[in-house]
Amino acid sequence: MPFVHPFARYAVIALIFAETKSQNMKREFSHHFRNLCALIFLSCVATSLCAQVSENKNAKTLTCLAAGSEVQGSTNDLPQLCPGEPVNLNSVILNTPPDGCILRWYTDDSKKTADKLYATPESAQPGSYYPVFYDTLNQCFGITNPYQHYVAVKGIGQVYLDRDTLYNLYGVNTGDLRRTIQQPVDPRIRWYTNPNHQGQPVADPSAVGEGEYWAFMEFDNCAIPFNTGNSTSKVVMIYRPTGDCRAENKGMMLDYEQDHEIRLICPTEKANLNVKLGQPIPDGCEMRWYTTDDHSGTPYPFDQDAAPGEYFPFFYDPLNDCYSSDWELYRVTVRRPKLTPFNDTLYTEFQETTVDLGKVDGEYYGYNILWYDNPTHSGNPVQDFHAVPAGKYYPFVQRSGCFNTDSTDIFVTVLYAPVDPVKLKIKVMLQGAMAENEPKMRNDLQNLHQLPHYTPYDYEFWIGSADGHRFYWEINNPAGSAGEVVDWIRVYLFKVGEFKNPLVTRDLLIRPDGYLVDSAGVTPWFYPSAEPVYLVINHRNHMEIVSTPINNFASGDFEYDFTTSLAQASSVPGQPDQMILRNGVWCMWTGDQWVGDLPEHSRINSQDYQRVLQLFNGSFHGYANEDLNMDGFFDMTDVNLSYYSSLIGPISFFTHPTW
């Protein structure tokens, strides 16, 4: 049935009102009411017609010649070789479009609309561009991935300065402009006494007097020889009277063939900062280390027994009370291993018996970790830490027979997946994907080869104990192991009484009949729980729903069907229904496409509607959260669905639970 705006009823009431009032009232209000009613009526008719056109269009089946094709590039970065000179985006493309297709470039990967189409890829200026193969006959796109399929044209900007103030060197009246630029100095840099490179450049940047100086980059054999006509890279050289300084002009302090880190392991091991020096201390001077880069404060007194931290080296002339430099860019870093894992529990995969301790990320800073099965590193370390059985494992670092500690309370626990996990058969329907007159969903995105191989739920809002299958290569093949697929869907399992940390997080596939399966096409399994649990269903453009408490989730096989009754979803008192009835089955509300705002935005309101309205253009767009009926198009059907959902304004139990 075509969508009719709720304002239509007010148009009818307004007409009756205008016809039944007294003649005086009629003359006053009739004209305005009639104009308003006419506009509302025409809007409703137009909306209904658009919806009917959209429904007819959705009924057709497209054969996309670009389906499954991906653009391959040699690089994501394409620098300008000359200032202002355009670059050819097509020069980095390695493969050719499929037959009947062309290569297109867009300036916004989320909006493949006419206003975002980049028409001159052979002469691109600085910016980010997204390539995709396009089927001109069927008006559809190939696979896009904004994290891999993009080219960033790097412009030539201003010269970067490490500092904007310079003082004369000790014993002379001049300063060295090169000290304001990180080493090594680019030979193309030129210095001028004005911001517009007028006149001749500074002849000797290493010896300039008091004044203001601007840095430019000059390019040979370029139509535009300078990086800019108005430099903002300004240095002020300030003269200050000084005596002779024996510590000055002694070159770089550190040995640049060495690593600038000192990694301590033994508890009794000392860090001697001076071993990192690149040259001897000048006659009459002393070595000073500071924890600041401008030798402010007091010198660090323990240069041969330094604690973990960062230290900056300076030569000091006590006779003339001067330093080797006003500030020092380079430093020595002293570390001791923390060995603190970010994840302290690992589970084996279902029916597997070992896990890889190499997956345990932590603050290791390049240390080689030895894993032991005891907290005092007695016996031998684990021989193959890539395949360890269930147990507790303790990390240590060793050098020349000395360990970082004799005993540790840091460990990683490895647990087996349950031998008999709970198999949970879940059924749920998505309002947006529902077929016209059947209690099933359409798999248009799969037929159009637009479903992503990777789960779209890649934001790490929570880390559960089981991440499920995040990749399915055959997702756009209805004959694949999972069969016909509507989309990816995320499932959480929480203890009743809190929505803080899920017991389990699974990314699954939803079939047209509403059942959730993994990439092998089988019913998903979950770790059992002795406590009552909530089942939470999350979809990228539908509002989350929460089951009623499942009291017995310790063992066995279960089925939870959200579609049979509104009571299957936990409700929020005084709020709209948690689901909507379509074709005789209860469905998740479509319209909540703000997947990145979980759980603060588990509702549908005017923000969602305005986003759909802004992107509405009636064209094919592929896989997008704002495509609410999941047919690949941004059209009036999506606008109508969003408008109605936002008008009702459902809010999820997930956001406002009542325990």
XYZ file of C-alpha atoms in Angstrom, residues 19-461:
443
model
C -17.019 25.047 4.279
C -19.066 24.954 7.501
C -18.099 28.223 9.182
C -20.126 31.430 8.886
C -19.719 33.578 5.829
C -17.608 36.142 7.728
C -15.309 33.439 9.056
C -15.266 31.828 5.634
C -14.111 35.023 3.959
C -11.367 35.419 6.597
C -9.999 31.892 6.618
C -11.221 30.087 3.537
C -8.630 31.461 1.160
C -5.687 30.483 3.400
C -7.115 27.078 4.280
C -7.721 26.201 0.651
C -4.184 27.153 -0.386
C -2.687 25.188 2.493
C -4.879 22.169 1.854
C -4.074 22.174 -1.831
C -0.351 22.130 -1.095
C -0.700 19.308 1.432
C -2.941 17.314 -0.901
C -0.538 17.683 -3.845
C 2.376 16.702 -1.599
C 0.553 13.558 -0.502
C -0.365 12.625 -4.089
C 3.186 13.227 -5.269
C 4.562 11.172 -2.398
C 2.197 8.300 -3.158
C 3.070 8.377 -6.850
C 6.792 8.406 -6.058
C 6.318 5.497 -3.707
C 4.430 3.566 -6.413
C 7.144 4.286 -8.966
C 9.748 3.215 -6.468
C 7.843 0.015 -5.698
C 7.552 -0.813 -9.404
C 11.251 -0.131 -9.892
C 12.141 -2.324 -6.926
C 10.303 -5.207 -8.513
C 12.721 -5.420 -11.432
C 15.909 -7.455 -11.304
C 19.158 -5.829 -12.383
C 22.080 -7.649 -13.916
C 25.065 -5.536 -12.967
C 28.065 -5.907 -15.282
C 30.253 -4.247 -12.638
C 29.154 -6.649 -9.872
C 32.058 -8.092 -7.917
C 34.682 -5.982 -9.699
C 37.186 -3.966 -7.681
C 39.519 -1.198 -8.782
C 43.174 -2.016 -8.123
C 45.744 0.732 -7.671
C 49.502 0.862 -7.314
C 49.425 3.449 -4.511
C 47.090 5.529 -2.367
C 49.348 8.600 -2.406
C 49.974 10.671 -5.511
C 52.168 13.729 -4.819
C 52.329 16.843 -6.938
C 55.736 17.144 -8.592
C 55.364 20.854 -9.296
C 53.310 23.498 -7.463
C 49.819 23.832 -8.901
C 50.489 21.137 -11.501
C 47.565 18.707 -11.948
C 48.128 14.963 -11.679
C 46.543 12.072 -13.546
C 44.540 9.879 -11.185
C 44.232 7.157 -13.816
C 48.016 6.687 -13.824
C 47.859 4.588 -10.620
C 45.086 2.203 -11.805
C 46.349 -1.309 -12.576
C 43.279 -3.059 -14.024
C 40.747 -2.222 -16.707
C 36.952 -1.983 -16.282
C 34.811 -5.040 -17.115
C 33.130 -5.080 -20.531
C 30.339 -2.533 -20.685
C 31.708 -0.581 -17.726
C 33.748 2.566 -17.217
C 36.009 3.893 -14.476
C 34.520 6.701 -12.420
C 36.044 8.923 -9.751
C 34.113 10.495 -6.859
C 35.081 13.051 -4.233
C 32.993 11.350 -1.532
C 32.824 7.587 -1.152
C 29.604 7.752 0.883
C 27.777 9.737 -1.825
C 28.084 8.466 -5.377
C 25.889 11.244 -6.680
C 26.180 13.506 -9.703
C 27.452 16.426 -7.644
C 30.247 14.245 -6.228
C 31.340 12.828 -9.599
C 34.843 14.043 -10.501
C 34.819 14.727 -14.218
C 38.514 15.537 -14.813
C 40.615 12.738 -13.261
C 43.412 13.380 -15.793
C 44.044 16.797 -14.212
C 43.310 16.429 -10.503
C 44.241 18.955 -7.861
C 45.035 18.126 -4.178
C 42.272 16.172 -2.456
C 40.933 12.649 -1.899
C 39.334 10.701 -4.751
C 37.528 7.349 -4.835
C 37.535 5.120 -7.949
C 34.841 2.599 -8.823
C 33.768 0.654 -11.896
C 30.353 1.720 -13.180
C 27.903 -0.171 -15.419
C 26.481 2.539 -17.716
C 23.618 0.349 -18.993
C 22.234 -0.862 -15.664
C 23.482 2.150 -13.708
C 25.161 0.189 -10.945
C 28.556 0.071 -9.282
C 31.250 -2.451 -8.518
C 32.721 -3.085 -5.080
C 33.932 -0.066 -3.144
C 36.114 0.048 -0.063
C 36.918 3.580 1.187
C 39.851 2.255 3.234
C 41.594 0.699 0.217
C 40.087 2.298 -2.900
C 41.151 5.905 -2.690
C 43.889 8.165 -3.996
C 45.080 11.173 -2.022
C 46.725 13.853 -4.148
C 49.322 15.474 -1.922
C 49.740 19.191 -2.519
C 52.913 21.178 -1.927
C 52.191 23.315 1.094
C 54.096 25.667 3.335
C 57.584 24.868 4.641
C 57.287 23.223 8.056
C 59.299 24.941 10.805
C 60.283 23.382 14.126
C 60.451 26.826 15.699
C 59.692 30.421 14.733
C 62.243 32.280 16.913
C 66.037 32.221 16.510
C 68.898 33.757 18.473
C 72.429 34.591 17.406
C 75.079 31.998 18.123
C 77.396 32.507 21.047
C 80.342 34.745 20.220
C 78.937 35.999 16.910
C 76.246 38.412 15.783
C 74.408 36.041 13.438
C 72.037 33.104 13.670
C 71.618 29.928 11.582
C 68.198 29.669 9.882
C 68.823 25.994 9.169
C 68.394 25.288 12.890
C 64.679 26.067 12.575
C 64.099 23.141 10.174
C 64.278 19.468 11.033
C 67.401 17.786 9.702
C 68.369 17.083 7.015
C 67.517 20.445 5.441
C 65.773 20.177 2.051
C 68.155 21.691 -0.545
C 65.182 23.331 -2.308
C 64.481 25.664 0.631
C 65.129 29.351 0.001
C 64.941 32.198 2.519
C 63.670 35.691 1.746
C 63.261 38.869 3.804
C 59.643 39.219 2.656
C 56.631 36.848 2.447
C 56.322 37.124 -1.374
C 59.851 36.005 -2.467
C 60.552 39.423 -3.949
C 64.159 40.261 -4.824
C 67.015 37.857 -4.198
C 67.085 35.013 -1.627
C 69.288 35.181 1.466
C 72.816 34.367 0.310
C 73.937 32.496 3.445
C 71.105 31.125 5.624
C 73.684 29.870 8.148
C 74.684 33.441 9.106
C 71.827 35.944 9.154
C 71.484 39.140 11.152
C 68.604 40.373 13.261
C 65.309 40.548 11.336
C 62.389 38.556 9.853
C 62.794 35.757 7.323
C 60.321 33.659 5.290
C 60.954 30.165 3.966
C 59.999 28.927 0.473
C 60.646 25.853 -1.636
C 61.944 26.482 -5.160
C 61.431 23.913 -7.904
C 63.505 23.644 -11.060
C 61.823 23.100 -14.429
C 58.332 23.888 -13.085
C 55.908 26.410 -14.554
C 55.280 27.705 -11.028
C 58.731 27.724 -9.415
C 57.715 28.366 -5.777
C 55.517 26.382 -3.407
C 53.536 29.526 -2.559
C 53.334 33.196 -3.373
C 52.583 34.106 0.225
C 54.680 32.282 2.799
C 53.513 31.905 6.385
C 56.719 30.081 7.392
C 58.231 32.999 9.246
C 61.271 33.086 11.570
C 62.275 36.061 13.709
C 66.028 36.321 14.377
C 66.730 38.164 17.669
C 70.177 39.454 18.585
C 71.399 39.129 22.162
C 74.893 40.027 23.414
C 77.015 36.973 24.263
C 80.584 36.049 24.964
C 82.445 33.216 23.342
C 80.888 29.799 24.012
C 83.079 26.719 23.854
C 80.006 24.447 23.733
C 78.507 26.052 20.636
C 78.607 24.700 17.054
C 79.546 21.151 18.037
C 77.153 19.421 15.708
C 74.601 16.720 16.476
C 74.765 15.363 19.994
C 73.677 11.741 19.540
C 75.161 8.849 17.609
C 72.697 8.490 14.738
C 73.875 5.038 13.815
C 72.453 3.803 17.106
C 68.971 3.275 18.414
C 68.039 6.145 20.739
C 66.304 3.823 23.194
C 67.805 2.031 26.172
C 65.762 -1.047 27.053
C 66.433 -2.280 30.562
C 65.641 -5.826 31.580
C 67.465 -6.858 34.771
C 66.113 -5.169 37.915
C 69.693 -4.158 38.837
C 70.580 -2.943 35.342
C 71.492 0.751 35.005
C 70.889 3.097 32.089
C 73.965 5.133 31.174
C 72.692 7.975 28.993
C 76.183 8.951 27.880
C 76.652 5.800 25.793
C 74.357 7.379 23.202
C 76.552 10.435 22.619
C 77.902 10.890 19.104
C 81.030 12.930 19.929
C 83.365 13.755 22.853
C 82.643 16.554 25.313
C 84.396 19.806 24.209
C 87.375 21.048 26.241
C 86.341 23.119 29.207
C 82.708 21.948 28.964
C 80.554 19.411 30.750
C 77.720 17.113 29.727
C 74.242 17.898 31.007
C 71.004 15.969 30.562
C 67.579 17.561 30.972
C 64.040 16.247 30.969
C 63.016 19.334 28.931
C 64.023 20.139 25.361
C 65.118 23.741 26.168
C 67.347 22.975 29.229
C 64.842 24.649 31.552
C 64.745 23.501 35.157
C 67.637 21.664 36.776
C 69.951 19.112 35.114
C 69.122 15.449 35.609
C 71.716 14.205 38.119
C 71.593 10.459 37.453
C 72.946 10.324 33.907
C 74.657 6.975 34.574
C 71.712 5.464 36.443
C 68.697 6.909 34.680
C 65.141 5.926 35.469
C 62.681 5.256 32.643
C 61.855 8.485 30.838
C 63.004 10.900 28.095
C 66.259 12.880 28.308
C 67.691 15.689 26.154
C 71.500 16.152 25.839
C 73.341 19.512 26.029
C 76.979 20.569 26.298
C 77.486 23.283 28.907
C 80.297 25.884 29.132
C 80.520 26.924 32.821
C 82.983 29.764 32.103
C 80.654 31.594 29.693
C 77.443 30.130 31.178
C 76.176 28.921 27.801
C 74.811 25.763 26.194
C 75.430 23.979 22.929
C 71.966 25.028 21.720
C 68.828 26.774 22.891
C 66.788 23.650 22.399
C 67.320 20.040 21.351
C 65.039 18.048 19.063
C 66.477 14.584 19.735
C 66.335 12.592 22.914
C 67.209 9.296 24.586
C 64.345 7.149 25.862
C 64.823 4.677 28.726
C 62.275 1.884 29.084
C 61.592 -1.043 31.372
C 59.199 -3.753 30.175
C 55.677 -3.382 31.507
C 54.401 -6.536 29.799
C 50.817 -5.541 30.505
C 48.452 -7.361 28.094
C 45.470 -5.499 26.712
C 43.407 -8.677 26.687
C 44.022 -11.107 29.544
C 41.631 -13.895 28.491
C 41.644 -15.957 25.316
C 39.188 -18.639 24.255
C 39.867 -21.456 21.877
C 37.738 -21.572 18.780
C 34.879 -24.044 18.828
C 36.251 -27.609 18.507
C 39.847 -26.287 18.647
C 42.229 -27.200 21.500
C 44.878 -24.447 21.361
C 45.223 -20.687 20.917
C 47.993 -18.352 19.736
C 49.509 -16.219 22.520
C 50.914 -14.030 19.768
C 47.421 -12.543 19.556
C 47.846 -11.003 23.005
C 48.594 -7.333 22.367
C 50.323 -5.253 25.020
C 52.829 -2.528 25.832
C 55.829 -4.571 24.756
C 57.837 -1.989 22.740
C 59.758 -4.579 20.765
C 60.698 -6.882 23.662
C 60.836 -10.590 22.855
C 58.405 -12.246 25.253
C 58.999 -15.613 26.916
C 55.863 -17.312 28.209
C 55.923 -19.575 31.257
C 53.210 -21.656 32.881
C 54.146 -20.370 36.347
C 54.652 -16.912 37.947
C 58.343 -17.482 38.886
C 59.705 -18.524 35.424
C 60.796 -21.901 36.800
C 61.480 -24.687 34.328
C 61.479 -24.036 30.599
C 59.422 -21.472 28.711
C 56.564 -22.540 26.452
C 58.175 -23.964 23.338
C 55.434 -23.048 20.865
C 53.506 -20.032 22.140
C 51.504 -20.025 18.883
C 49.631 -23.152 20.002
C 49.039 -23.450 23.751
C 46.302 -25.426 25.511
C 44.057 -24.110 28.276
C 45.865 -22.716 31.312
C 47.550 -19.632 32.745
C 50.614 -18.132 31.033
C 53.002 -15.541 32.475
C 55.119 -13.172 30.330
C 58.814 -12.502 31.055
C 61.797 -10.907 29.340
C 65.324 -12.290 29.698
C 68.819 -11.056 28.849
C 72.032 -12.998 29.573
C 70.276 -15.182 32.126
C 68.678 -12.243 33.931
C 64.880 -11.870 33.990
C 62.965 -8.614 34.281
C 61.492 -9.865 37.585
C 61.673 -12.890 39.846
C 57.909 -13.121 40.179
C 54.945 -11.620 38.353
C 51.220 -11.319 38.941
C 50.559 -10.632 35.252
C 49.133 -13.549 33.299
C 46.879 -14.511 30.419
C 44.175 -17.120 30.896
C 43.381 -19.520 28.063
C 39.976 -21.216 28.249
C 38.490 -23.947 26.141
C 35.358 -23.333 24.167
C 32.614 -25.449 25.721
C 32.375 -28.988 24.444
C 28.614 -28.633 24.265
C 27.943 -24.978 23.482
C 24.448 -23.592 23.446
C 23.031 -23.566 19.948
C 20.619 -20.679 19.593
C 18.279 -20.563 16.616
C 17.336 -16.887 16.235
C 14.637 -15.514 13.958
C 14.149 -11.810 13.327
C 12.727 -9.714 10.487
C 13.922 -6.349 9.121
C 11.071 -3.992 8.203
C 13.013 -2.283 5.429
C 13.815 -5.493 3.547
C 10.325 -7.030 3.744
C 8.830 -8.367 0.504
C 5.684 -6.673 -0.777
C 3.038 -9.177 0.333
C 4.940 -12.076 1.908
C 6.244 -12.764 5.438
C 9.823 -12.908 4.153
C 12.599 -10.518 3.195
C 14.190 -9.602 -0.128
C 17.886 -10.229 -0.800
C 18.253 -7.431 -3.384
C 21.715 -6.380 -2.196
C 23.019 -9.917 -2.612
C 21.542 -10.208 -6.107
C 23.155 -6.875 -6.993
C 26.505 -8.071 -5.577
C 26.600 -5.173 -3.100
C 26.992 -6.959 0.250
C 30.477 -6.469 1.766
C 32.709 -9.486 2.296
C 33.654 -8.138 5.743
C 31.209 -7.357 8.521
C 30.179 -3.678 8.519
C 30.250 -3.682 12.326
C 33.959 -2.947 12.495
C 33.765 -0.336 15.246
C 35.239 -1.794 18.453
C 32.536 -0.585 20.821
